Amino acid sequence: MKMFCGIRVDSPFFLAPMAAITSLPFRLMCRKQGAGLVITEQINATQIARNPDTFTNNEFFTIRTVPEEKPVGVQLFGAAEKDFIAAVDAVEKNFELININCGCPSHKEVSIGAGAALLKEPSKIADIIRAIKTTTIKPVTAKIRLGWGANDSVSIAKEIERAGANAIMVHGRTAEQHYSGTADWEAIRKVREALSIPVVANGDVNSGPKAKEMLEATGCEFGMVGRAAMVNPLVFRAINEFLLRGEEWKPEPQEKIACFFDYYAECNRLGMVRLPDIKLKALQLTKGIDFTKQARVKLQEAKSVEEVLSILCNFQDFLEGMSHCHVQDAAAV
C-alpha cells in the first residue's frame, strides 16, 4: 500500500486516461486486475460548464462512477479557466483527484487550444491549475508530454509545480511524435529530479520487467500504463507480480478472453452495452492470440452484441480444446 497525493493506492501503477477506452466498465476491469488508480477518459470542461445538471447526477456515460472503482480521478480538457472551475465544481464529489489534460495531440483538442496545445503556453496551464485550486480541496494534477516539438518538459513541469499542482504525469514523447519512436525515460528522470512533487512516468510499459526498468530509469515511485492495458488489462497483474515477487507472469489466451466476458458483464450490469464498444473490446482483447484471424474477421462483420458473444464463446471453446490436447500430448511423452 502506497500513498499518492494523500490517496491510498494498492499498486504504484495506474491506468492512463484514453479517449473512448477508459470508460467505467474498462476502469472496473483494470482495477480488478490490479491498477492502483484509474482515470476517466478526457471530458470536455466546457461541455460540463454549459450543462452542469447533466453531469451532477452521475449517470452521464463518459463520466459515470461507482464506489467499487475507487480510487478514481477525472480528466478534464479545455482552454478556459472559468470552464474548468465550473466543471470541477460540478463533478469533483465523485472523484479522488482532478487531472488536467495537457498532452493529447489529437486535432479535436489541439484545435481549440486544449490538450497538447497547452504545452506551447505553460503559463496558461499554471493559470488553470491556480483557478481550480481556488474551488476544490481535491488533489489537482496535470498530464503532459515532453513538449510540443522539442523537449521543454523540465521548464513546463516547474511552472506547473509552482502553480500548486499536487503531482504531474509525464508521457516520454513530444506531441509531434504522437506514439512514434521510443519513450524518453531519461527526460522523465530529469523532470523527477527537478521537482519536489510526485512524478508519474508514462510510456512503453507492457510487462512486469518493463515496469521495473522504467521506475529504475526514471527514479519515479509511480508509473502509468495506457496502450498496453487497452489490449491486455492483465498487464497490471503481471506488473504487480513482478514488482512484489520478481516473478514474470503472462496470461493464457483463455484469461484474456475471460477479461472480455468480465467487461461485457459489467457493461450489462451498468446498462452500458453498446455494439461498437463491445466489438472494439472483443477485437482489442483477441489481439496477439494465435489462431484468431478467422474469429477476428467474423467479429469485424458482427451485426449484433449476441453475435459477438457467440463468436467469442466458440473461440473460447476452441482454445479450451487446444489446451486439452496439449495436456494430453504432454502426458503421453
Short mmCIF file of C-alpha atoms in Angstrom, two decimals:
data_model
loop_
_atom_site.label_atom_id
_atom_site.label_comp_id
_atom_site.label_asym_id
_atom_site.label_seq_id
_atom_site.Cartn_x
_atom_site.Cartn_y
_atom_site.Cartn_z
CA MET A 1 0.00 0.00 0.00
CA LYS A 2 1.34 3.40 -1.01
CA MET A 3 0.15 6.99 -0.71
CA PHE A 4 -0.25 9.15 -3.80
CA CYS A 5 -1.39 12.75 -3.23
CA GLY A 6 -2.89 11.63 0.06
CA ILE A 7 -4.77 8.78 -1.65
CA ARG A 8 -4.15 5.16 -0.66
CA VAL A 9 -3.22 3.07 -3.71
CA ASP A 10 -2.57 -0.66 -3.62
CA SER A 11 -0.24 -0.60 -6.65
CA PRO A 12 2.23 2.01 -7.90
CA PHE A 13 0.98 1.56 -11.47
CA PHE A 14 -2.08 3.44 -12.70
CA LEU A 15 -4.37 3.26 -15.73
CA ALA A 16 -3.73 6.19 -18.08
CA PRO A 17 -6.77 8.06 -19.39
CA MET A 18 -7.59 7.20 -23.02
CA ALA A 19 -10.34 8.64 -25.19
CA ALA A 20 -13.15 6.16 -25.93
CA ILE A 21 -11.29 3.50 -23.92
CA THR A 22 -11.25 4.24 -20.19
CA SER A 23 -14.99 4.01 -19.66
CA LEU A 24 -16.41 2.86 -16.33
CA PRO A 25 -16.57 -0.86 -17.28
CA PHE A 26 -12.98 -0.78 -18.52
CA ARG A 27 -11.77 1.04 -15.40
CA LEU A 28 -13.52 -1.54 -13.23
CA MET A 29 -11.82 -4.35 -15.16
CA CYS A 30 -8.39 -2.74 -14.72
CA ARG A 31 -8.97 -2.14 -11.01
CA LYS A 32 -9.91 -5.82 -10.69
CA GLN A 33 -6.62 -6.75 -12.37
CA GLY A 34 -4.57 -4.59 -10.01
CA ALA A 35 -4.39 -0.99 -11.31
CA GLY A 36 -3.71 1.20 -8.28
CA LEU A 37 -5.61 4.20 -9.63
CA VAL A 38 -7.82 4.70 -12.69
CA ILE A 39 -8.74 7.89 -14.54
CA THR A 40 -11.68 8.66 -16.81
CA GLU A 41 -11.27 9.35 -20.48
CA GLN A 42 -10.83 13.07 -21.14
CA ILE A 43 -14.03 15.07 -20.64
CA ASN A 44 -14.68 18.49 -22.17
CA ALA A 45 -14.72 21.03 -19.32
CA THR A 46 -16.69 23.49 -21.46
CA GLN A 47 -19.38 20.89 -22.14
CA ILE A 48 -19.78 20.31 -18.41
CA ALA A 49 -19.77 24.03 -17.66
CA ARG A 50 -22.60 24.61 -20.13
CA ASN A 51 -24.70 21.65 -18.92
CA PRO A 52 -23.72 21.01 -15.28
CA ASP A 53 -27.01 19.30 -14.38
CA THR A 54 -26.30 16.58 -16.95
CA PHE A 55 -23.14 15.60 -15.10
CA THR A 56 -24.05 16.03 -11.45
CA ASN A 57 -26.45 13.03 -11.45
CA ASN A 58 -23.56 10.59 -12.07
CA GLU A 59 -25.37 8.99 -15.00
CA PHE A 60 -23.64 10.58 -17.99
CA PHE A 61 -21.98 7.76 -19.97
CA THR A 62 -18.40 9.03 -20.12
CA ILE A 63 -18.14 10.30 -16.56
CA ARG A 64 -20.24 7.84 -14.57
CA THR A 65 -18.62 6.30 -11.47
CA VAL A 66 -19.36 3.61 -8.89
CA PRO A 67 -17.80 3.14 -5.43
CA GLU A 68 -16.04 -0.13 -6.25
CA GLU A 69 -13.71 1.52 -8.80
CA LYS A 70 -12.23 3.93 -6.28
CA PRO A 71 -9.71 5.47 -6.22
CA VAL A 72 -10.63 7.16 -9.49
CA GLY A 73 -9.67 10.50 -10.99
CA VAL A 74 -11.43 12.63 -13.59
CA GLN A 75 -9.50 14.05 -16.55
CA LEU A 76 -10.71 17.34 -18.00
CA PHE A 77 -9.65 19.15 -21.14
CA GLY A 78 -10.29 22.70 -22.25
CA ALA A 79 -8.72 26.12 -22.56
CA ALA A 80 -10.83 28.46 -20.39
CA GLU A 81 -10.19 28.82 -16.65
CA LYS A 82 -13.84 29.62 -15.91
CA ASP A 83 -14.96 26.40 -17.60
CA PHE A 84 -12.55 24.32 -15.54
CA ILE A 85 -13.82 25.95 -12.35
CA ALA A 86 -17.45 25.21 -13.26
CA ALA A 87 -16.63 21.66 -14.37
CA VAL A 88 -14.71 20.80 -11.21
CA ASP A 89 -17.49 22.25 -9.07
CA ALA A 90 -20.00 20.01 -10.89
CA VAL A 91 -18.14 16.68 -10.76
CA GLU A 92 -15.49 16.70 -8.04
CA LYS A 93 -17.60 14.95 -5.40
CA ASN A 94 -17.42 11.67 -7.36
CA PHE A 95 -13.64 11.60 -7.75
CA GLU A 96 -10.49 11.40 -5.65
CA LEU A 97 -8.43 13.72 -7.87
CA ILE A 98 -8.65 16.14 -10.78
CA ASN A 99 -6.35 15.69 -13.79
CA ILE A 100 -5.81 18.32 -16.48
CA ASN A 101 -5.11 17.02 -19.99
CA CYS A 102 -2.08 18.87 -21.32
CA GLY A 103 -0.80 16.13 -23.58
CA CYS A 104 -3.37 14.80 -26.05
CA PRO A 105 -2.18 15.66 -29.58
CA SER A 106 -5.49 14.95 -31.33
CA HIS A 107 -6.87 17.64 -33.63
CA LYS A 108 -10.15 17.70 -31.69
CA GLU A 109 -8.39 19.11 -28.63
CA VAL A 110 -5.48 20.99 -30.16
CA SER A 111 -7.78 22.94 -32.50
CA ILE A 112 -9.48 24.62 -29.52
CA GLY A 113 -6.21 25.35 -27.73
CA ALA A 114 -6.62 22.41 -25.34
CA GLY A 115 -4.68 19.18 -24.75
CA ALA A 116 -1.12 19.28 -26.08
CA ALA A 117 -1.65 22.81 -27.42
CA LEU A 118 -1.27 24.00 -23.83
CA LEU A 119 2.35 22.84 -23.88
CA LYS A 120 3.05 25.88 -26.07
CA GLU A 121 1.73 28.11 -23.25
CA PRO A 122 2.88 26.70 -19.89
CA SER A 123 1.71 29.85 -18.13
CA LYS A 124 -1.82 29.04 -19.26
CA ILE A 125 -1.57 25.58 -17.68
CA ALA A 126 -0.41 27.25 -14.48
CA ASP A 127 -3.34 29.71 -14.56
CA ILE A 128 -5.80 26.83 -15.00
CA ILE A 129 -4.31 24.94 -12.06
CA ARG A 130 -4.39 28.03 -9.83
CA ALA A 131 -8.01 28.63 -10.79
CA ILE A 132 -9.01 25.05 -9.98
CA LYS A 133 -7.15 25.16 -6.67
CA THR A 134 -9.44 28.00 -5.58
CA THR A 135 -12.53 25.80 -5.93
CA THR A 136 -11.51 22.35 -4.65
CA ILE A 137 -9.55 20.68 -1.88
CA LYS A 138 -9.09 17.56 -4.04
CA PRO A 139 -5.59 16.95 -5.43
CA VAL A 140 -5.05 18.70 -8.77
CA THR A 141 -2.67 17.03 -11.24
CA ALA A 142 -1.59 17.57 -14.83
CA LYS A 143 -0.70 15.05 -17.54
CA ILE A 144 1.85 16.38 -20.01
CA ARG A 145 4.17 15.29 -22.79
CA LEU A 146 7.79 16.41 -23.04
CA GLY A 147 6.78 19.45 -25.08
CA TRP A 148 5.18 20.28 -28.40
CA GLY A 149 8.05 19.66 -30.81
CA ALA A 150 11.10 19.85 -28.56
CA ASN A 151 11.79 18.65 -25.03
CA ASP A 152 10.78 21.53 -22.75
CA SER A 153 9.50 19.22 -20.02
CA VAL A 154 11.56 20.50 -17.08
CA SER A 155 10.58 24.14 -17.55
CA ILE A 156 6.93 23.20 -18.17
CA ALA A 157 6.85 20.93 -15.13
CA LYS A 158 8.43 23.55 -12.88
CA GLU A 159 5.77 26.08 -13.86
CA ILE A 160 3.06 23.52 -13.11
CA GLU A 161 4.60 22.79 -9.72
CA ARG A 162 4.83 26.49 -8.84
CA ALA A 163 1.12 26.84 -9.65
CA GLY A 164 0.32 24.40 -6.85
CA ALA A 165 -0.19 21.08 -8.65
CA ASN A 166 -0.07 18.08 -6.34
CA ALA A 167 1.55 15.76 -8.92
CA ILE A 168 2.45 15.57 -12.58
CA MET A 169 2.18 12.70 -15.05
CA VAL A 170 4.73 12.71 -17.88
CA HIS A 171 4.48 10.80 -21.16
CA GLY A 172 8.00 10.49 -22.51
CA ARG A 173 7.27 11.75 -26.03
CA THR A 174 6.61 15.15 -27.58
CA ALA A 175 3.20 16.00 -29.01
CA GLU A 176 4.58 15.92 -32.55
CA GLN A 177 5.81 12.35 -32.00
CA HIS A 178 2.31 11.11 -31.15
CA TYR A 179 3.17 7.43 -30.39
CA SER A 180 6.14 7.01 -32.72
CA GLY A 181 9.65 6.19 -31.60
CA THR A 182 10.61 5.26 -28.06
CA ALA A 183 9.53 6.98 -24.85
CA ASP A 184 12.39 9.05 -23.41
CA TRP A 185 12.70 7.80 -19.85
CA GLU A 186 15.85 9.86 -19.25
CA ALA A 187 13.83 13.03 -19.95
CA ILE A 188 11.29 11.91 -17.34
CA ARG A 189 14.15 11.34 -14.88
CA LYS A 190 15.25 14.95 -15.34
CA VAL A 191 11.71 16.12 -14.56
CA ARG A 192 11.66 13.93 -11.47
CA GLU A 193 14.98 15.33 -10.27
CA ALA A 194 13.80 18.92 -10.81
CA LEU A 195 10.55 18.65 -8.84
CA SER A 196 9.53 18.01 -5.25
CA ILE A 197 6.00 16.80 -6.09
CA PRO A 198 5.34 13.20 -7.26
CA VAL A 199 6.05 12.45 -10.92
CA VAL A 200 4.24 9.56 -12.61
CA ALA A 201 6.20 8.08 -15.53
CA ASN A 202 4.32 7.03 -18.66
CA GLY A 203 5.40 5.39 -21.91
CA ASP A 204 6.20 1.94 -23.35
CA VAL A 205 5.47 -0.28 -20.34
CA ASN A 206 3.84 -3.56 -21.37
CA SER A 207 5.16 -6.10 -18.84
CA GLY A 208 6.47 -6.56 -15.32
CA PRO A 209 10.15 -6.31 -16.29
CA LYS A 210 9.46 -3.18 -18.35
CA ALA A 211 7.63 -1.61 -15.40
CA LYS A 212 10.58 -2.17 -13.07
CA GLU A 213 13.01 -0.96 -15.73
CA MET A 214 11.05 2.27 -16.17
CA LEU A 215 10.88 3.02 -12.44
CA GLU A 216 14.62 2.45 -12.12
CA ALA A 217 15.43 4.51 -15.22
CA THR A 218 13.24 7.47 -14.24
CA GLY A 219 13.65 7.39 -10.49
CA CYS A 220 9.87 7.68 -10.19
CA GLU A 221 7.87 5.92 -7.50
CA PHE A 222 4.78 5.65 -9.71
CA GLY A 223 4.10 4.61 -13.28
CA MET A 224 1.20 4.63 -15.71
CA VAL A 225 0.07 2.24 -18.46
CA GLY A 226 -2.10 3.17 -21.43
CA ARG A 227 -1.96 1.36 -24.77
CA ALA A 228 -0.70 -1.94 -23.33
CA ALA A 229 -3.70 -2.08 -20.97
CA MET A 230 -6.04 -1.42 -23.89
CA VAL A 231 -5.21 -4.82 -25.41
CA ASN A 232 -4.28 -6.59 -22.16
CA PRO A 233 -5.79 -5.34 -18.87
CA LEU A 234 -4.00 -8.26 -17.20
CA VAL A 235 -0.78 -6.25 -17.60
CA PHE A 236 -1.45 -4.77 -14.15
CA ARG A 237 -1.45 -8.23 -12.59
CA ALA A 238 1.79 -9.00 -14.44
CA ILE A 239 3.38 -5.77 -13.18
CA ASN A 240 2.36 -6.34 -9.58
CA GLU A 241 3.59 -9.95 -9.62
CA PHE A 242 7.00 -8.83 -10.87
CA LEU A 243 7.35 -5.84 -8.56
CA LEU A 244 6.28 -7.80 -5.47
CA ARG A 245 7.83 -11.20 -6.12
CA GLY A 246 10.20 -10.81 -9.04
CA GLU A 247 8.20 -13.40 -10.98
CA GLU A 248 7.35 -12.82 -14.63
CA TRP A 249 3.75 -13.80 -15.35
CA LYS A 250 1.97 -13.82 -18.71
CA PRO A 251 -1.74 -14.51 -19.20
CA GLU A 252 -3.02 -17.52 -21.07
CA PRO A 253 -5.22 -16.74 -24.10
CA GLN A 254 -8.25 -18.03 -22.20
CA GLU A 255 -7.63 -15.45 -19.47
CA LYS A 256 -7.68 -12.60 -21.97
CA ILE A 257 -10.96 -13.89 -23.40
CA ALA A 258 -12.31 -14.17 -19.85
CA CYS A 259 -11.49 -10.46 -19.45
CA PHE A 260 -13.81 -9.70 -22.34
CA PHE A 261 -16.68 -11.54 -20.68
CA ASP A 262 -15.95 -9.71 -17.41
CA TYR A 263 -16.10 -6.45 -19.36
CA TYR A 264 -19.37 -7.40 -21.02
CA ALA A 265 -20.86 -8.43 -17.65
CA GLU A 266 -20.02 -5.00 -16.20
CA CYS A 267 -21.48 -3.22 -19.25
CA ASN A 268 -24.65 -5.28 -18.92
CA ARG A 269 -24.91 -4.65 -15.16
CA LEU A 270 -24.48 -0.92 -15.63
CA GLY A 271 -26.77 -0.62 -18.65
CA MET A 272 -23.82 0.50 -20.81
CA VAL A 273 -23.88 -2.12 -23.60
CA ARG A 274 -23.12 -0.54 -26.99
CA LEU A 275 -22.37 -2.69 -30.05
CA PRO A 276 -19.46 -0.56 -31.39
CA ASP A 277 -17.81 -0.61 -27.96
CA ILE A 278 -18.36 -4.36 -27.45
CA LYS A 279 -16.90 -5.11 -30.90
CA LEU A 280 -13.90 -2.88 -30.22
CA LYS A 281 -13.17 -4.59 -26.91
CA ALA A 282 -13.52 -8.04 -28.50
CA LEU A 283 -11.02 -7.09 -31.19
CA GLN A 284 -8.62 -5.50 -28.73
CA LEU A 285 -8.64 -8.41 -26.30
CA THR A 286 -8.10 -11.02 -29.02
CA LYS A 287 -5.13 -9.14 -30.48
CA GLY A 288 -1.94 -11.16 -30.39
CA ILE A 289 -3.62 -14.52 -29.67
CA ASP A 290 -2.73 -17.36 -32.04
CA PHE A 291 -5.45 -18.76 -34.32
CA THR A 292 -7.62 -15.62 -34.05
CA LYS A 293 -7.59 -14.48 -37.69
CA GLN A 294 -10.87 -16.15 -38.65
CA ALA A 295 -12.57 -15.14 -35.39
CA ARG A 296 -11.43 -11.52 -35.78
CA VAL A 297 -12.79 -11.33 -39.34
CA LYS A 298 -16.15 -12.55 -38.01
CA LEU A 299 -16.02 -10.02 -35.17
CA GLN A 300 -15.50 -7.16 -37.59
CA GLU A 301 -18.56 -8.29 -39.55
CA ALA A 302 -20.78 -8.91 -36.49
CA LYS A 303 -24.12 -7.11 -36.62
CA SER A 304 -25.24 -7.61 -33.02
CA VAL A 305 -23.89 -7.99 -29.48
CA GLU A 306 -25.28 -11.52 -29.39
CA GLU A 307 -23.23 -12.39 -32.48
CA VAL A 308 -20.05 -11.05 -30.85
CA LEU A 309 -20.72 -13.13 -27.73
CA SER A 310 -21.35 -16.24 -29.80
CA ILE A 311 -18.11 -15.81 -31.78
CA LEU A 312 -16.05 -15.44 -28.62
CA CYS A 313 -17.81 -18.33 -26.86
CA ASN A 314 -16.95 -20.58 -29.81
CA PHE A 315 -13.39 -19.30 -29.85
CA GLN A 316 -13.07 -19.88 -26.12
CA ASP A 317 -14.26 -23.47 -26.60
CA PHE A 318 -11.65 -23.86 -29.35
CA LEU A 319 -8.90 -22.61 -27.01
CA GLU A 320 -10.04 -24.97 -24.28
CA GLY A 321 -9.88 -27.84 -26.78
CA MET A 322 -6.38 -26.82 -27.83
CA SER A 323 -5.29 -26.65 -24.20
CA HIS A 324 -6.75 -30.10 -23.50
CA CYS A 325 -4.87 -31.54 -26.49
CA HIS A 326 -1.60 -30.06 -25.25
CA VAL A 327 -2.13 -31.59 -21.80
CA GLN A 328 -2.81 -34.99 -23.36
CA ASP A 329 0.25 -34.70 -25.62
CA ALA A 330 2.45 -33.84 -22.66
CA ALA A 331 1.10 -36.76 -20.64
CA ALA A 332 1.86 -39.14 -23.48
CA VAL A 333 5.53 -38.12 -23.67
#
